[in-house]
mmCIF file of C-alpha atoms in Angstrom:
data_model
loop_
_atom_site.group_PDB
_atom_site.id
_atom_site.type_symbol
_atom_site.label_atom_id
_atom_site.label_comp_id
_atom_site.label_asym_id
_atom_site.label_seq_id
_atom_site.Cartn_x
_atom_site.Cartn_y
_atom_site.Cartn_z
ATOM 1 C CA LEU A 155 95.076 78.232 142.469
ATOM 2 C CA LEU A 156 97.883 79.981 141.185
ATOM 3 C CA GLN A 157 97.361 82.983 139.381
ATOM 4 C CA PRO A 158 99.239 86.108 138.090
ATOM 5 C CA ALA A 159 98.907 89.994 138.449
ATOM 6 C CA VAL A 160 99.333 91.938 135.785
ATOM 7 C CA SER A 161 102.281 93.716 137.243
ATOM 8 C CA VAL A 162 105.798 95.090 136.135
ATOM 9 C CA GLY A 163 107.854 93.227 133.528
ATOM 10 C CA ASN A 164 105.106 90.662 133.179
ATOM 11 C CA VAL A 165 106.849 88.783 135.508
ATOM 12 C CA GLY A 166 103.957 86.393 137.276
ATOM 13 C CA GLN A 167 102.523 86.206 133.581
ATOM 14 C CA LEU A 168 105.910 84.315 132.569
ATOM 15 C CA ALA A 169 106.132 82.052 135.740
ATOM 16 C CA VAL A 170 102.772 80.668 134.955
ATOM 17 C CA ASP A 171 103.279 79.760 131.089
ATOM 18 C CA LEU A 172 106.613 78.006 132.609
ATOM 19 C CA VAL A 173 104.015 76.149 134.686
ATOM 20 C CA ILE A 174 101.505 75.423 132.282
ATOM 21 C CA SER A 175 104.460 74.468 129.736
ATOM 22 C CA THR A 176 106.012 72.135 132.037
ATOM 23 C CA LEU A 177 103.461 70.524 133.780
ATOM 24 C CA GLY A 178 101.645 69.496 130.606
ATOM 25 C CA MET A 179 98.174 70.741 132.096
ATOM 26 C CA THR A 180 95.341 70.468 129.804
ATOM 27 C CA LYS A 181 92.751 73.761 129.325
ATOM 28 C CA ALA A 182 89.570 73.678 131.776
ATOM 29 C CA GLY A 183 87.709 76.667 129.656
ATOM 30 C CA TYR A 184 87.734 80.094 130.209
ATOM 31 C CA PHE A 185 87.446 82.886 132.484
ATOM 32 C CA TYR A 186 84.696 85.230 130.991
ATOM 33 C CA THR A 187 85.107 89.076 132.230
ATOM 34 C CA ASP A 188 84.754 92.655 130.935
ATOM 35 C CA CYS A 189 87.506 93.804 133.152
ATOM 36 C CA LEU A 190 90.226 93.150 130.820
ATOM 37 C CA VAL A 191 91.303 94.097 127.187
ATOM 38 C CA PRO A 192 89.730 91.560 124.618
ATOM 39 C CA MET A 193 92.617 89.530 122.721
ATOM 40 C CA VAL A 194 92.697 86.460 120.680
ATOM 41 C CA GLY A 195 95.578 84.523 119.576
ATOM 42 C CA ASN A 196 96.957 80.770 118.855
ATOM 43 C CA ASN A 197 97.808 78.593 121.079
ATOM 44 C CA PRO A 198 101.087 79.770 123.041
ATOM 45 C CA TYR A 199 101.478 76.189 124.220
ATOM 46 C CA ALA A 200 101.545 74.454 120.910
ATOM 47 C CA THR A 201 104.068 71.475 120.279
ATOM 48 C CA ALA A 202 102.921 70.378 116.568
ATOM 49 C CA GLU A 203 101.343 72.378 113.722
ATOM 50 C CA GLU A 204 97.985 70.153 114.758
ATOM 51 C CA ASN A 205 97.791 72.129 118.127
ATOM 52 C CA SER A 206 98.999 75.412 117.233
ATOM 53 C CA MET A 207 95.626 76.696 115.223
ATOM 54 C CA GLU A 208 93.964 76.602 118.793
ATOM 55 C CA LEU A 209 93.037 79.830 119.986
ATOM 56 C CA SER A 210 93.656 81.500 123.323
ATOM 57 C CA ILE A 211 92.091 84.522 124.668
ATOM 58 C CA ASN A 212 92.613 86.942 127.665
ATOM 59 C CA ALA A 213 91.896 84.640 130.934
ATOM 60 C CA GLU A 214 92.073 81.059 130.807
ATOM 61 C CA VAL A 215 91.821 77.864 133.225
ATOM 62 C CA TYR A 216 94.421 75.353 132.928
ATOM 63 C CA SER A 217 93.738 71.703 135.874
ATOM 64 C CA LEU A 218 96.049 69.244 137.059
ATOM 65 C CA PRO A 219 94.032 67.412 139.134
ATOM 66 C CA SER A 220 97.141 65.029 140.232
ATOM 67 C CA LYS A 221 98.580 67.705 141.263
ATOM 68 C CA LYS A 222 95.099 69.012 142.962
ATOM 69 C CA LEU A 223 96.410 72.539 141.172
ATOM 70 C CA VAL A 224 94.112 75.510 138.800
ATOM 71 C CA VAL A 225 95.994 77.583 137.178
ATOM 72 C CA LEU A 226 94.194 80.576 135.611
ATOM 73 C CA GLN A 227 96.672 83.028 132.733
ATOM 74 C CA ILE A 228 95.599 86.348 132.192
ATOM 75 C CA ARG A 229 97.381 87.700 128.660
ATOM 76 C CA SER A 230 95.933 91.080 128.603
ATOM 77 C CA PRO A 231 96.231 94.580 130.736
ATOM 78 C CA PHE A 232 93.310 95.501 132.552
ATOM 79 C CA ILE A 233 90.778 98.005 131.617
ATOM 80 C CA LYS A 234 91.227 101.343 133.251
ATOM 81 C CA ASN A 235 88.963 101.512 136.698
ATOM 82 C CA LYS A 236 88.110 97.815 136.352
ATOM 83 C CA TYR A 237 90.369 96.393 139.274
ATOM 84 C CA ARG A 238 87.754 96.104 141.958
ATOM 85 C CA PRO A 239 85.149 94.538 140.140
ATOM 86 C CA PHE A 240 87.599 91.854 138.404
ATOM 87 C CA CYS A 241 88.984 91.603 142.486
ATOM 88 C CA GLN A 242 85.346 90.461 143.286
ATOM 89 C CA THR A 243 84.291 88.579 140.226
ATOM 90 C CA LEU A 244 87.772 86.614 140.862
ATOM 91 C CA LEU A 245 87.119 86.172 144.524
ATOM 92 C CA SER A 246 83.563 85.133 144.585
ATOM 93 C CA TRP A 247 84.986 82.280 141.721
ATOM 94 C CA VAL A 248 87.285 81.259 144.175
ATOM 95 C CA LYS A 249 84.984 80.976 147.049
ATOM 96 C CA SER A 250 82.379 78.602 145.036
ATOM 97 C CA SER A 251 84.601 76.614 143.100
ATOM 98 C CA LYS A 252 85.716 75.624 146.800
ATOM 99 C CA CYS A 253 89.774 76.604 146.468
ATOM 100 C CA ALA A 254 91.627 75.763 149.578
ATOM 101 C CA ARG A 255 94.336 78.390 148.740
ATOM 102 C CA VAL A 256 94.945 80.990 146.195
ATOM 103 C CA VAL A 257 98.502 81.624 144.823
ATOM 104 C CA LEU A 258 99.242 84.927 143.396
ATOM 105 C CA LEU A 259 102.494 85.737 141.314
ATOM 106 C CA SER A 260 103.326 89.163 141.652
ATOM 107 C CA SER A 261 106.336 92.100 141.011
ATOM 108 C CA SER A 262 106.897 95.356 141.821
ATOM 109 C CA HIS A 263 109.610 98.331 140.442
ATOM 110 C CA ALA A 264 113.145 97.903 142.068
ATOM 111 C CA TYR A 265 113.679 101.294 141.748
ATOM 112 C CA GLN A 266 110.725 102.326 144.108
ATOM 113 C CA ARG A 267 112.620 99.732 147.023
ATOM 114 C CA ASP A 268 113.280 101.516 150.573
ATOM 115 C CA ASP A 269 116.447 100.975 152.010
ATOM 116 C CA GLU A 270 115.479 97.567 154.529
ATOM 117 C CA GLN A 271 114.206 96.232 150.597
ATOM 118 C CA LEU A 272 117.372 96.680 149.170
ATOM 119 C CA LEU A 273 119.175 94.036 151.563
ATOM 120 C CA GLY A 274 119.580 89.949 150.395
ATOM 121 C CA THR A 275 117.476 89.002 148.168
ATOM 122 C CA PRO A 276 114.905 90.344 145.008
ATOM 123 C CA LEU A 277 111.840 87.764 146.100
ATOM 124 C CA ARG A 278 109.385 88.630 148.696
ATOM 125 C CA TYR A 279 106.053 86.785 150.013
ATOM 126 C CA LEU A 280 103.173 88.253 152.010
ATOM 127 C CA LEU A 281 99.954 85.994 153.608
ATOM 128 C CA THR A 282 96.842 86.302 154.319
ATOM 129 C CA PRO A 283 96.305 85.641 158.356
ATOM 130 C CA ASP A 284 94.001 82.195 157.577
ATOM 131 C CA LEU A 285 96.991 81.438 155.465
ATOM 132 C CA GLU A 286 99.513 82.486 157.935
ATOM 133 C CA LYS A 287 98.301 80.183 160.123
ATOM 134 C CA ALA A 288 98.468 77.126 158.128
ATOM 135 C CA VAL A 289 101.907 77.605 156.127
ATOM 136 C CA GLY A 290 104.014 80.100 158.662
ATOM 137 C CA GLY A 291 106.200 77.882 159.921
ATOM 138 C CA ILE A 292 107.357 76.519 156.512
ATOM 139 C CA MET A 293 108.000 80.200 155.168
ATOM 140 C CA GLN A 294 110.277 80.428 158.514
ATOM 141 C CA GLU A 295 112.066 77.371 157.501
ATOM 142 C CA LEU A 296 113.063 78.262 154.017
ATOM 143 C CA ASN A 297 113.763 81.763 155.228
ATOM 144 C CA TRP A 298 111.945 83.437 152.893
ATOM 145 C CA LYS A 299 111.425 87.540 153.597
ATOM 146 C CA GLU A 300 108.002 89.183 154.122
ATOM 147 C CA MET A 301 107.239 92.002 152.204
ATOM 148 C CA GLU A 302 108.061 94.633 154.349
ATOM 149 C CA LYS A 303 105.585 97.604 155.356
ATOM 150 C CA VAL A 304 106.953 101.133 154.246
ATOM 151 C CA ALA A 305 106.103 104.496 156.120
ATOM 152 C CA ALA A 306 103.093 105.817 154.987
ATOM 153 C CA TYR A 307 105.109 109.643 155.275
ATOM 154 C CA PRO A 308 108.545 109.022 154.959
ATOM 155 C CA GLY A 309 110.340 111.762 156.408
ATOM 156 C CA MET A 310 107.539 113.136 158.490
ATOM 157 C CA ASN A 311 105.845 110.084 160.356
ATOM 158 C CA ASP A 312 107.715 106.856 160.200
ATOM 159 C CA THR A 313 105.794 105.118 162.833
ATOM 160 C CA GLU A 314 102.663 104.489 160.499
ATOM 161 C CA LYS A 315 103.788 101.347 158.347
ATOM 162 C CA ILE A 316 101.576 100.618 155.235
ATOM 163 C CA LEU A 317 102.167 97.998 152.724
ATOM 164 C CA HIS A 318 102.816 99.216 149.397
ATOM 165 C CA ILE A 319 103.577 97.154 146.101
ATOM 166 C CA PRO A 320 104.556 100.123 143.379
ATOM 167 C CA GLY A 321 104.100 98.352 140.055
ATOM 168 C CA GLY A 322 102.178 95.740 141.453
ATOM 169 C CA GLY A 323 98.663 95.879 139.215
ATOM 170 C CA ILE A 324 95.775 94.405 141.551
ATOM 171 C CA THR A 325 98.314 92.424 143.973
ATOM 172 C CA LYS A 326 97.452 94.874 146.661
ATOM 173 C CA LEU A 327 93.778 95.246 146.123
ATOM 174 C CA LEU A 328 93.233 91.158 145.876
ATOM 175 C CA PHE A 329 96.264 90.470 148.952
ATOM 176 C CA THR A 330 93.428 93.024 151.099
ATOM 177 C CA GLU A 331 89.734 92.028 149.782
ATOM 178 C CA SER A 332 91.273 88.184 150.436
ATOM 179 C CA CYS A 333 92.364 89.090 154.169
ATOM 180 C CA SER A 334 89.034 90.379 154.894
ATOM 181 C CA LYS A 335 87.250 87.837 153.109
ATOM 182 C CA GLY A 336 88.925 85.125 154.877
ATOM 183 C CA ILE A 337 90.217 83.716 151.698
ATOM 184 C CA GLN A 338 93.687 81.833 152.183
ATOM 185 C CA MET A 339 96.192 83.895 149.319
ATOM 186 C CA ALA A 340 99.881 83.970 149.392
ATOM 187 C CA VAL A 341 101.508 86.497 147.416
ATOM 188 C CA LEU A 342 104.926 85.701 145.940
ATOM 189 C CA LEU A 343 106.696 88.855 144.176
ATOM 190 C CA LYS A 344 110.181 89.703 142.738
ATOM 191 C CA PHE A 345 111.235 93.186 142.869
ATOM 192 C CA CYS A 346 112.577 94.089 138.890
ATOM 193 C CA SER A 347 112.641 96.411 135.873
ATOM 194 C CA GLU A 348 111.019 96.680 132.854
ATOM 195 C CA GLY A 349 113.499 94.438 130.316
ATOM 196 C CA ASP A 350 114.210 91.127 129.364
ATOM 197 C CA ASN A 351 112.163 89.892 132.361
ATOM 198 C CA ILE A 352 112.849 85.564 131.571
ATOM 199 C CA PRO A 353 115.582 85.776 134.390
ATOM 200 C CA ASP A 354 112.935 87.246 136.603
ATOM 201 C CA ALA A 355 110.141 84.572 135.742
ATOM 202 C CA PHE A 356 113.028 81.852 136.543
ATOM 203 C CA ALA A 357 113.860 83.154 139.524
ATOM 204 C CA LEU A 358 110.040 83.529 140.294
ATOM 205 C CA VAL A 359 108.792 80.171 139.374
ATOM 206 C CA ASN A 360 112.413 78.990 141.567
ATOM 207 C CA TYR A 361 110.707 80.537 144.304
ATOM 208 C CA LEU A 362 107.360 79.021 144.159
ATOM 209 C CA ASN A 363 108.765 75.501 143.522
ATOM 210 C CA GLU A 364 110.640 75.953 146.771
ATOM 211 C CA TRP A 365 107.861 75.950 148.424
ATOM 212 C CA LEU A 366 104.953 74.003 146.377
ATOM 213 C CA GLN A 367 107.965 71.195 144.972
ATOM 214 C CA LEU A 368 105.363 71.193 141.730
ATOM 215 C CA VAL A 369 109.345 70.126 139.487
ATOM 216 C CA GLN A 370 111.662 67.762 141.495
ATOM 217 C CA SER A 371 114.639 70.264 142.234
ATOM 218 C CA GLU A 372 117.645 69.685 139.690
ATOM 219 C CA VAL A 373 119.952 71.562 141.583
ATOM 220 C CA SER A 374 123.353 69.914 142.343
ATOM 221 C CA ALA A 375 126.642 71.236 142.698
ATOM 222 C CA VAL A 376 129.523 69.103 140.564
ATOM 223 C CA GLY A 377 132.495 69.821 141.677
ATOM 224 C CA SER A 378 132.688 73.332 141.827
ATOM 225 C CA THR A 379 130.061 74.207 139.549
ATOM 226 C CA VAL A 380 126.213 74.781 140.119
ATOM 227 C CA LEU A 381 123.898 73.282 137.691
ATOM 228 C CA ASP A 382 121.108 75.888 136.634
ATOM 229 C CA ALA A 383 117.460 75.144 138.299
ATOM 230 C CA SER A 384 116.242 76.837 135.494
ATOM 231 C CA SER A 385 116.834 73.321 133.090
ATOM 232 C CA GLN A 386 113.641 71.799 134.557
ATOM 233 C CA TRP A 387 111.277 74.794 133.092
ATOM 234 C CA LYS A 388 110.163 73.798 129.875
ATOM 235 C CA ILE A 389 109.764 77.154 127.813
ATOM 236 C CA PRO A 390 106.830 77.744 126.231
ATOM 237 C CA SER A 391 106.782 77.778 121.802
ATOM 238 C CA SER A 392 105.224 81.577 122.293
ATOM 239 C CA TRP A 393 108.087 82.736 124.193
ATOM 240 C CA ARG A 394 110.039 82.954 120.629
ATOM 241 C CA LEU A 395 108.376 85.902 119.610
ATOM 242 C CA LEU A 396 108.645 87.532 123.215
ATOM 243 C CA PHE A 397 110.005 90.176 121.504
ATOM 244 C CA GLY A 398 107.617 90.675 118.191
ATOM 245 C CA SER A 399 109.076 88.624 115.213
ATOM 246 C CA GLY A 400 112.328 90.709 114.067
ATOM 247 C CA LEU A 401 112.593 93.071 111.049
ATOM 248 C CA PRO A 402 110.582 92.539 107.945
ATOM 249 C CA PRO A 403 112.964 92.820 104.683
ATOM 250 C CA ALA A 404 110.360 94.480 102.948
ATOM 251 C CA LEU A 405 111.548 97.861 104.847
ATOM 252 C CA PHE A 406 115.174 98.186 103.185
#
């Protein structure tokens, strides 16, 4: 199961958009919950006029049996104080559906990094103990950086470390709940700021692809030029309206 956390810059949701659009995943159904702000809109992955009128709502499930992949896309923010009931509903569904593992795509405020987190790549991962046993070695081979724990009381007591994901939405709660329930979960996240977060989404989905190989990597050097890895992903039609539809001429 691949899903986004509703986090800073909506990076996880944009990355999930790229996966669904590129792999041509089919809608399997809806994830009914009263924890999200209600929302309805047109088909975000429309490829022609015929399928552009299909409706989409705030939480939908897509599947691709050939890759044993299920994707839950979340399109609206959480209602206040509804994080915990959503996590409980989601994890009980994960267990009843017998999902082998869960991959959560998330993001965190770049400006709240500590000194250690400022070094190197802005991408991080987390694994629950159960998944660590299975794939921990692969992460080492990929040279990935695990999300650092930070001091609970900076300047006063630097020995007590905690997991801190500012701007990460449900990320920390879902991860800690998965740890205690024995669910295999990986969190992949990127430090970023609000703005044009399309480059962040490409960076996160390429990071995911390094591990899961969802699409064939096309990064190659031609002479001294490195071809852009983003070209392998198909941008959904809904991204044309990412920043609204422009100023209405009637204003003038």
